[in-house]
Amino acid sequence: MSINRSGSASETEHILAILYRLTKAIHSANTVDDAFTAVLQILCHARSGEFGEAWLPDASATALHRFCYYARQETAASSSNFQRKGGQMSFSRGHGLPGRIWASLQPQWMPALSGLASAEFPRLDEARQGGFVAALGIPVIDDGEVTAVLLLFSLRQMVEEPDLNQLFTAVSAQLGTLLRQKQVEEALQNQTRLLSQATDAIISSDVDFNIISWNAGAVTLYGWQPEEAIGQNGAALLQTDFGELNRADVVAELKSTGLWQGEIRQRRKDGSWVDILASASYLRNETGQVIGYVSVNHDISDKKQAERQLTRRNREQAALLKLSEQLGSQLDLAKLVDTIVHTIVDSLPAVDAVALLLQDQAMNRLKIEAHAGPLVEVVAQLAAASDPPIQQKVFQQGQPLLIQNTDADQAIKKFREPEFAQIRSFMGVPLLLDHTQIGAILASGHSSTDLFTADDLRLLQALAAQASMAIERARL
């Protein structure tokens, strides 16, 4: 399989430099607005654009609305009518330039706006007033869905540059990750606000922590009725997990000070775990004698989940920035691919082994160029096998593959060698350059099933998009 390398090494290096600036800007942005504005500014200055816009779907995903824009200082005045009208418009899927990109999931080059009808481009008159003659539209895609559309407008003709498609893919992945990260942050803030409004479980117990009262909030939170809970030992019923804390130390603090507050996990009646913020204190009788304890328990499961997601998103952004920094100065192919696989291992804690394979043109097969961790040869055998779900999807169709439980996957179960049994979870993503397959990255987890998530697969795809451009530059 041959690859048409139309771009020069200097052009590829220039594109990687743009990607590094974009990655750094996205990573350092405090808000989604800041990130999109910075991206629009960098793209406009890099590709002769004078005006840029970011369009986002509304909550119901039925229409795109303009989220923010960037205008170069020298064109701000002449483009004011164009900018003003854009802020008043919305586009459904398939309608207008933003809507068409939303529907197609593909970048669109518009070298001559003058050839469009007003129905296709409703701001045609305002574009002419501003002097815009060409445009470029870029979808931001996350998990197969368009989460934003970027538009760049130019005073000069814009010639389609196929080499930029890989840059758009990498930018799209990073912006998609950022959008999800900021959405998680907002959800976390909402959960914190709602926490103060929630109906709490209030449980009182005697000095031996046997339950003596169980309110309606406790019924809702844990599932047991009062007659089921009262009289039972609270620690035994709820199987309280204090995490890194020792239960004896917590009890000692409560008995000595009369107060304890902390985050714990407890079991519900249905067997599921719930994250709790517990606030315990003395329970006294009318004479002031301590007769037990009372605990007010908040359900913080959603908040803890949001925190875990935020931690994951921050790790993803850090991984993309780290790889971008390292790839920008590395031209030796052997060192480059070694850097890529070790960055993946560092970025995805559940990964035990990684193999990076590149297409060997002379042998017409995939060859391991770099690896990290045990069982790499086994992973490579899986890749090279003629089994359709693995080979066809990743290598022939250029699609990512996630196998969360290899024990239940017939494609892997057919391999009888004992080494294959050690692979419990599996991911594979193609290395693509201008929609052409140049190789693949494979990752496996060995400790248990369900180690990898869709988020892990997305991060691996984003890292692969950066890696493909750097590998191509090193080969030129």
Coordinates of C-alpha atoms in Angstrom, one line a residue:
M1 CA 0.0 0.0 0.0
S2 CA 1.7 3.2 -1.1
I3 CA 1.2 6.6 0.4
N4 CA 1.2 9.9 -1.6
R5 CA 3.4 12.3 0.3
S6 CA 2.6 15.5 -1.3
G7 CA 3.8 17.7 1.6
S8 CA 7.4 18.6 2.2
A9 CA 9.2 18.0 5.5
S10 CA 9.2 21.7 6.3
E11 CA 5.4 21.9 5.7
T12 CA 4.8 18.8 8.0
E13 CA 7.1 20.5 10.6
H14 CA 5.0 23.7 10.3
I15 CA 1.8 21.8 10.8
L16 CA 3.2 20.0 13.9
A17 CA 4.3 23.5 15.2
I18 CA 0.7 24.7 14.8
L19 CA -0.6 21.6 16.6
Y20 CA 1.8 22.2 19.5
R21 CA 0.6 25.8 19.8
L22 CA -3.1 24.7 19.7
T23 CA -2.4 21.9 22.2
K24 CA -0.8 24.3 24.6
A25 CA -3.5 26.9 24.2
I26 CA -6.3 24.3 24.8
H27 CA -4.5 22.9 27.9
S28 CA -4.0 26.3 29.5
A29 CA -7.5 27.7 28.8
N30 CA -9.6 28.3 31.9
T31 CA -12.9 28.2 30.1
V32 CA -14.4 26.7 26.9
D33 CA -14.8 30.2 25.6
D34 CA -11.1 31.0 26.2
A35 CA -10.1 27.7 24.4
F36 CA -12.2 28.2 21.3
T37 CA -11.1 31.9 21.0
A38 CA -7.5 30.9 21.2
V39 CA -7.9 28.1 18.7
L40 CA -9.7 30.4 16.2
Q41 CA -6.9 33.0 16.6
I42 CA -4.1 30.5 16.0
L43 CA -5.9 28.9 13.0
C44 CA -6.7 32.3 11.5
H45 CA -3.1 33.5 11.7
A46 CA -1.7 30.2 10.5
R47 CA -4.0 29.8 7.5
S48 CA -4.6 33.4 6.3
G49 CA -8.0 33.7 8.0
E50 CA -9.3 37.1 9.1
F51 CA -12.5 36.0 11.0
G52 CA -13.3 32.8 12.9
E53 CA -16.4 31.4 14.6
A54 CA -17.2 28.5 16.9
W55 CA -20.8 27.1 16.6
L56 CA -22.1 24.7 19.3
P57 CA -25.3 22.5 19.4
D58 CA -28.0 23.5 21.8
A59 CA -29.0 21.3 24.7
S60 CA -31.5 19.4 22.6
A61 CA -29.0 18.9 19.8
T62 CA -31.4 20.3 17.2
A63 CA -29.7 23.6 16.2
L64 CA -26.2 25.2 16.1
H65 CA -25.8 28.6 17.7
R66 CA -22.7 30.7 17.6
F67 CA -20.7 30.4 20.8
C68 CA -17.8 32.8 20.2
Y69 CA -15.9 34.5 17.4
Y70 CA -12.5 36.0 16.7
A71 CA -11.7 38.9 14.3
R72 CA -8.4 40.3 13.4
Q73 CA -8.0 43.9 14.4
E74 CA -7.6 45.1 10.9
T75 CA -10.9 43.6 9.8
A76 CA -13.0 44.0 12.9
A77 CA -14.8 47.2 11.6
S78 CA -15.5 45.9 8.1
S79 CA -16.8 42.6 9.4
S80 CA -19.1 44.0 12.1
N81 CA -22.3 43.4 10.1
F82 CA -21.2 39.9 9.3
Q83 CA -20.4 39.3 12.9
R84 CA -23.7 40.8 14.2
K85 CA -25.9 38.8 11.9
G86 CA -24.1 35.6 12.9
G87 CA -25.0 36.1 16.5
Q88 CA -28.6 36.3 15.6
M89 CA -28.7 33.0 13.6
S90 CA -29.0 29.3 14.2
F91 CA -28.7 26.4 11.9
S92 CA -30.3 22.9 11.9
R93 CA -28.4 19.8 10.8
G94 CA -27.8 20.0 7.0
H95 CA -28.7 23.7 6.6
G96 CA -26.3 26.5 6.0
L97 CA -22.5 26.0 6.1
P98 CA -22.4 25.1 9.8
G99 CA -25.3 22.7 9.4
R100 CA -23.8 21.0 6.4
I101 CA -20.6 20.3 8.3
W102 CA -22.6 19.1 11.2
A103 CA -24.3 16.6 9.0
S104 CA -21.3 15.4 7.0
L105 CA -18.8 15.2 9.9
Q106 CA -16.1 16.3 7.4
P107 CA -14.1 19.5 6.8
Q108 CA -15.4 21.7 4.0
W109 CA -13.3 24.1 1.9
M110 CA -15.2 26.9 0.2
P111 CA -12.7 28.5 -2.2
A112 CA -15.3 30.9 -3.7
L113 CA -18.2 32.2 -1.5
S114 CA -19.5 34.2 -4.5
G115 CA -20.6 31.0 -6.2
L116 CA -23.0 30.1 -3.4
A117 CA -26.7 31.0 -3.4
S118 CA -28.1 33.0 -0.5
A119 CA -30.1 29.9 0.6
E120 CA -26.8 28.0 1.0
F121 CA -25.0 30.9 2.7
P122 CA -27.6 33.3 4.3
R123 CA -24.9 35.9 5.2
L124 CA -23.7 36.2 1.6
D125 CA -24.4 40.0 1.4
E126 CA -22.7 40.6 4.7
A127 CA -19.7 38.5 3.7
R128 CA -19.3 40.6 0.5
Q129 CA -19.5 43.8 2.6
G130 CA -16.7 42.4 4.8
G131 CA -14.6 41.4 1.8
F132 CA -14.7 37.7 2.5
V133 CA -14.2 35.5 -0.5
A134 CA -13.4 32.1 0.9
A135 CA -14.1 29.9 3.9
L136 CA -13.1 26.7 5.7
G137 CA -15.3 24.7 8.0
I138 CA -13.9 22.2 10.6
P139 CA -16.1 19.8 12.7
V140 CA -15.1 19.1 16.3
I141 CA -16.0 15.4 16.9
D142 CA -16.1 13.5 20.1
D143 CA -17.3 9.9 20.3
G144 CA -18.7 10.1 16.8
E145 CA -20.8 13.2 17.5
V146 CA -20.1 16.8 16.3
T147 CA -19.7 18.8 19.5
A148 CA -18.8 22.1 17.6
V149 CA -18.2 23.5 14.2
L150 CA -15.3 25.9 13.5
L151 CA -15.5 28.4 10.6
L152 CA -12.6 30.4 9.2
F153 CA -13.2 33.2 6.6
S154 CA -10.5 34.8 4.4
L155 CA -10.1 37.9 2.3
R156 CA -8.1 35.8 -0.1
Q157 CA -8.6 32.6 -2.1
M158 CA -8.1 29.4 0.0
V159 CA -6.7 26.4 -1.8
E160 CA -7.6 23.1 -0.3
E161 CA -4.6 21.6 1.6
P162 CA -5.1 17.8 2.1
D163 CA -2.1 17.7 4.6
L164 CA -4.2 19.9 7.0
N165 CA -6.8 17.2 7.4
Q166 CA -4.6 15.3 9.9
L167 CA -4.2 18.6 11.8
F168 CA -7.9 19.1 11.9
T169 CA -8.4 15.5 13.2
A170 CA -5.9 16.1 16.1
V171 CA -7.5 19.5 17.0
S172 CA -10.9 18.0 16.8
A173 CA -10.0 15.3 19.3
Q174 CA -8.5 17.7 21.8
L175 CA -11.3 20.2 21.6
G176 CA -13.8 17.4 22.0
T177 CA -12.0 16.3 25.1
L178 CA -11.9 19.8 26.5
L179 CA -15.6 20.3 25.9
R180 CA -16.3 17.1 27.9
Q181 CA -13.9 18.2 30.6
K182 CA -15.6 21.6 31.0
Q183 CA -19.0 20.0 31.0
V184 CA -17.8 17.7 33.8
E185 CA -16.6 20.8 35.8
E186 CA -20.0 22.4 35.4
A187 CA -21.7 19.2 36.5
L188 CA -19.5 19.1 39.5
Q189 CA -20.4 22.6 40.4
N190 CA -24.1 21.8 40.0
Q191 CA -23.7 18.7 42.2
T192 CA -22.1 20.8 44.9
R193 CA -24.9 23.2 44.8
L194 CA -27.6 20.5 44.8
L195 CA -25.9 18.8 47.7
S196 CA -27.0 21.5 50.1
Q197 CA -30.6 21.0 48.9
A198 CA -30.7 17.2 49.1
T199 CA -32.8 15.3 51.7
D200 CA -30.3 13.6 54.0
A201 CA -30.3 10.3 55.7
I202 CA -30.3 10.8 59.4
I203 CA -29.4 7.7 61.5
S204 CA -29.0 7.5 65.2
S205 CA -27.4 4.7 67.1
D206 CA -26.5 3.7 70.7
V207 CA -23.0 3.8 72.1
D208 CA -22.3 0.4 70.4
F209 CA -23.5 1.7 67.0
N210 CA -26.7 -0.3 67.0
I211 CA -29.3 1.6 65.0
I212 CA -32.1 3.2 67.0
S213 CA -33.7 5.5 64.4
W214 CA -33.9 5.5 60.6
N215 CA -35.5 8.4 58.8
A216 CA -37.2 8.6 55.4
G217 CA -34.0 10.0 53.8
A218 CA -32.2 6.8 55.0
V219 CA -35.0 4.7 53.4
T220 CA -34.5 6.5 50.1
L221 CA -30.7 6.4 50.2
Y222 CA -30.1 2.9 51.4
G223 CA -33.3 1.0 50.5
W224 CA -34.0 -0.6 53.9
Q225 CA -37.3 0.2 55.8
P226 CA -37.0 1.3 59.4
E227 CA -38.2 -2.1 60.7
E228 CA -35.4 -3.8 58.7
A229 CA -32.6 -1.5 59.9
I230 CA -33.4 -0.6 63.5
G231 CA -31.7 -2.9 66.0
Q232 CA -28.9 -3.9 63.5
N233 CA -25.3 -2.7 63.9
G234 CA -24.8 0.1 61.5
A235 CA -21.2 -0.9 60.5
A236 CA -22.3 -4.5 59.7
L237 CA -25.5 -3.4 57.9
L238 CA -23.9 -0.7 55.7
Q239 CA -20.4 -2.3 55.4
T240 CA -18.8 1.1 55.8
D241 CA -15.6 1.6 53.8
F242 CA -13.4 4.3 55.3
G243 CA -10.9 4.2 52.4
E244 CA -7.4 4.9 53.6
L245 CA -8.6 5.7 57.1
N246 CA -8.7 3.1 59.9
R247 CA -12.2 2.6 61.4
A248 CA -10.8 2.3 64.9
D249 CA -9.1 5.7 64.5
V250 CA -12.4 7.2 63.3
V251 CA -14.3 5.8 66.2
A252 CA -11.7 6.9 68.7
E253 CA -11.8 10.5 67.3
L254 CA -15.6 10.5 67.5
K255 CA -15.7 9.2 71.0
S256 CA -13.0 11.6 72.2
T257 CA -14.2 14.8 70.5
G258 CA -17.9 14.1 69.8
L259 CA -17.5 15.1 66.1
W260 CA -16.3 13.4 62.9
Q261 CA -16.8 14.3 59.3
G262 CA -15.4 12.6 56.2
E263 CA -16.1 10.8 52.9
I264 CA -17.0 7.1 53.1
R265 CA -18.5 4.4 51.0
Q266 CA -21.5 2.3 52.1
R267 CA -23.6 -0.6 50.8
R268 CA -27.2 -0.2 49.8
K269 CA -29.8 -3.0 50.2
D270 CA -29.4 -3.9 46.5
G271 CA -25.7 -4.4 47.0
S272 CA -24.5 -1.3 45.2
W273 CA -22.1 1.1 46.7
V274 CA -22.9 4.8 47.4
D275 CA -20.4 7.6 48.2
I276 CA -21.3 9.4 51.4
L277 CA -20.3 12.6 53.1
A278 CA -20.9 11.6 56.8
S279 CA -21.2 14.1 59.7
A280 CA -21.4 12.3 63.0
S281 CA -21.8 13.7 66.5
Y282 CA -22.8 12.8 70.1
L283 CA -26.4 12.0 70.8
R284 CA -27.3 13.2 74.3
N285 CA -30.4 12.8 76.5
E286 CA -32.2 15.6 78.3
T287 CA -29.6 15.6 81.1
G288 CA -26.7 16.0 78.6
Q289 CA -25.5 12.4 79.0
V290 CA -24.0 10.8 75.9
I291 CA -26.3 7.9 74.9
G292 CA -25.1 7.3 71.4
Y293 CA -24.3 9.0 68.1
V294 CA -26.2 10.6 65.2
S295 CA -25.0 10.8 61.7
V296 CA -26.2 13.0 58.9
N297 CA -25.3 11.4 55.6
H298 CA -25.2 13.1 52.2
D299 CA -25.2 11.1 48.9
I300 CA -22.2 12.5 47.0
S301 CA -22.1 9.7 44.4
D302 CA -22.7 12.1 41.4
K303 CA -20.1 14.5 42.8
K304 CA -17.5 11.8 43.2
Q305 CA -18.2 10.5 39.8
A306 CA -17.7 14.0 38.4
E307 CA -14.5 14.4 40.2
R308 CA -13.2 11.1 38.8
Q309 CA -14.2 12.2 35.3
L310 CA -12.5 15.5 35.8
T311 CA -9.3 13.8 37.0
R312 CA -9.4 11.7 33.9
R313 CA -9.9 14.6 31.6
N314 CA -7.1 16.5 33.2
R315 CA -4.8 13.5 32.7
E316 CA -5.9 13.3 29.0
Q317 CA -5.1 16.9 28.4
A318 CA -1.7 16.5 30.1
A319 CA -0.9 13.4 28.0
L320 CA -1.8 15.2 24.7
L321 CA 0.4 18.2 25.7
K322 CA 3.3 16.0 26.8
L323 CA 3.2 14.1 23.6
S324 CA 3.0 17.2 21.5
E325 CA 6.0 18.7 23.3
Q326 CA 8.1 15.6 22.8
L327 CA 7.2 14.9 19.2
G328 CA 7.9 18.5 18.1
S329 CA 11.6 18.1 18.4
Q330 CA 12.1 14.4 17.6
L331 CA 13.1 13.4 14.0
D332 CA 14.7 10.0 14.6
L333 CA 12.0 7.5 13.8
A334 CA 13.2 4.8 16.2
K335 CA 13.3 7.2 19.1
L336 CA 10.0 8.8 18.1
V337 CA 8.0 5.6 18.1
D338 CA 9.6 4.6 21.4
T339 CA 8.5 7.9 22.9
I340 CA 5.0 7.3 21.6
V341 CA 4.5 3.9 23.2
H342 CA 5.9 5.0 26.6
T343 CA 3.7 8.1 26.6
I344 CA 0.7 5.8 26.1
V345 CA 1.7 3.6 29.0
D346 CA 2.2 6.6 31.2
S347 CA -1.1 8.1 30.1
L348 CA -3.3 5.1 30.5
P349 CA -2.7 3.4 33.8
A350 CA -4.7 0.3 33.0
V351 CA -2.5 -0.5 30.0
D352 CA 0.0 -3.3 30.6
A353 CA 1.4 -3.7 27.1
V354 CA 1.5 -1.5 24.0
A355 CA 2.7 -2.3 20.5
L356 CA 3.1 0.3 17.6
L357 CA 3.0 -1.4 14.2
L358 CA 3.8 0.3 10.9
Q359 CA 3.1 -0.9 7.3
D360 CA 6.2 -2.5 5.8
Q361 CA 5.8 -1.6 2.1
A362 CA 8.4 -4.1 0.9
M363 CA 6.9 -7.0 2.8
N364 CA 3.3 -5.8 2.5
R365 CA 2.6 -6.5 6.2
L366 CA 2.5 -4.8 9.5
K367 CA 5.7 -4.8 11.6
I368 CA 6.3 -4.0 15.3
E369 CA 8.4 -0.8 15.4
A370 CA 8.2 -0.2 19.2
H371 CA 6.7 -1.8 22.2
A372 CA 6.4 -1.6 26.0
G373 CA 5.3 -4.2 28.5
P374 CA 5.0 -8.0 28.4
L375 CA 3.1 -10.1 25.9
V376 CA 3.8 -7.7 23.0
E377 CA 4.4 -10.6 20.6
V378 CA 1.1 -12.1 21.6
V379 CA -0.6 -8.8 21.0
A380 CA 1.0 -8.6 17.6
Q381 CA -0.1 -12.1 16.7
L382 CA -3.7 -11.1 17.4
A383 CA -3.2 -8.2 15.0
A384 CA -1.7 -10.3 12.3
A385 CA -4.3 -13.0 12.5
S386 CA -6.9 -13.4 9.8
D387 CA -9.8 -13.0 12.2
P388 CA -12.2 -10.4 10.8
P389 CA -13.2 -8.5 14.0
I390 CA -9.6 -7.6 14.8
Q391 CA -7.7 -7.4 11.5
Q392 CA -10.5 -6.1 9.3
K393 CA -11.8 -3.5 11.7
V394 CA -8.5 -2.0 12.8
F395 CA -6.3 -2.7 9.8
Q396 CA -8.5 -2.9 6.8
Q397 CA -11.4 -0.6 7.7
G398 CA -9.3 1.8 9.8
Q399 CA -11.7 1.7 12.7
P400 CA -11.0 1.6 16.5
L401 CA -11.7 -1.6 18.4
L402 CA -12.5 -2.0 22.1
I403 CA -12.8 -5.5 23.7
Q404 CA -13.6 -5.0 27.3
N405 CA -13.8 -8.7 28.2
T406 CA -11.7 -11.0 26.1
D407 CA -13.1 -14.0 28.0
A408 CA -16.4 -13.5 26.2
D409 CA -14.9 -12.6 22.8
Q410 CA -15.0 -15.4 20.3
A411 CA -12.3 -13.9 18.1
I412 CA -9.7 -14.1 20.9
K413 CA -11.0 -17.3 22.5
K414 CA -10.1 -19.3 19.4
F415 CA -6.4 -18.8 20.1
R416 CA -5.4 -21.7 22.3
E417 CA -1.9 -20.6 23.4
P418 CA -1.8 -20.0 27.2
E419 CA -0.3 -16.5 26.7
F420 CA -3.5 -15.3 25.1
A421 CA -5.4 -16.1 28.3
Q422 CA -3.4 -13.4 30.1
I423 CA -5.0 -10.7 27.9
R424 CA -8.2 -9.7 29.6
S425 CA -8.9 -6.3 27.9
F426 CA -7.8 -5.1 24.5
M427 CA -7.8 -1.8 22.4
G428 CA -6.6 -1.1 18.9
V429 CA -6.6 2.1 16.9
P430 CA -5.4 2.7 13.3
L431 CA -2.6 5.2 12.5
L432 CA -4.1 7.2 9.7
L433 CA -2.7 9.8 7.4
D434 CA -5.1 11.5 4.9
H435 CA -7.4 8.5 5.4
T436 CA -4.6 6.1 4.5
Q437 CA -3.6 3.4 6.9
I438 CA 0.1 3.6 7.8
G439 CA 0.0 1.3 10.9
A440 CA -1.8 0.8 14.2
I441 CA -1.4 1.1 18.0
L442 CA -2.5 -1.9 20.1
A443 CA -2.9 -2.0 23.9
S444 CA -3.8 -4.7 26.3
G445 CA -4.6 -5.1 30.0
H446 CA -3.9 -8.2 31.9
S447 CA -5.1 -7.8 35.5
S448 CA -8.9 -8.1 34.9
T449 CA -11.7 -7.6 32.4
D450 CA -13.4 -4.2 31.8
L451 CA -10.1 -2.3 32.3
F452 CA -10.7 0.0 29.3
T453 CA -13.5 2.5 28.7
A454 CA -14.7 4.4 25.7
D455 CA -12.8 7.4 27.2
D456 CA -9.6 5.4 27.1
L457 CA -10.2 4.5 23.5
R458 CA -10.9 8.2 22.6
L459 CA -7.6 9.2 24.3
L460 CA -5.7 6.5 22.4
Q461 CA -7.2 7.8 19.1
A462 CA -6.2 11.4 19.9
L463 CA -2.6 10.3 20.7
A464 CA -2.6 8.2 17.5
A465 CA -3.6 11.3 15.5
Q466 CA -0.6 13.2 16.8
A467 CA 1.7 10.3 16.3
S468 CA 0.7 9.8 12.7
M469 CA 1.8 13.3 11.7
A470 CA 5.1 13.0 13.6
I471 CA 5.9 9.6 12.1
E472 CA 5.2 11.0 8.6
R473 CA 7.5 13.9 9.3
A474 CA 10.3 11.6 10.5
R475 CA 10.0 9.5 7.3
L476 CA 10.3 12.5 4.9

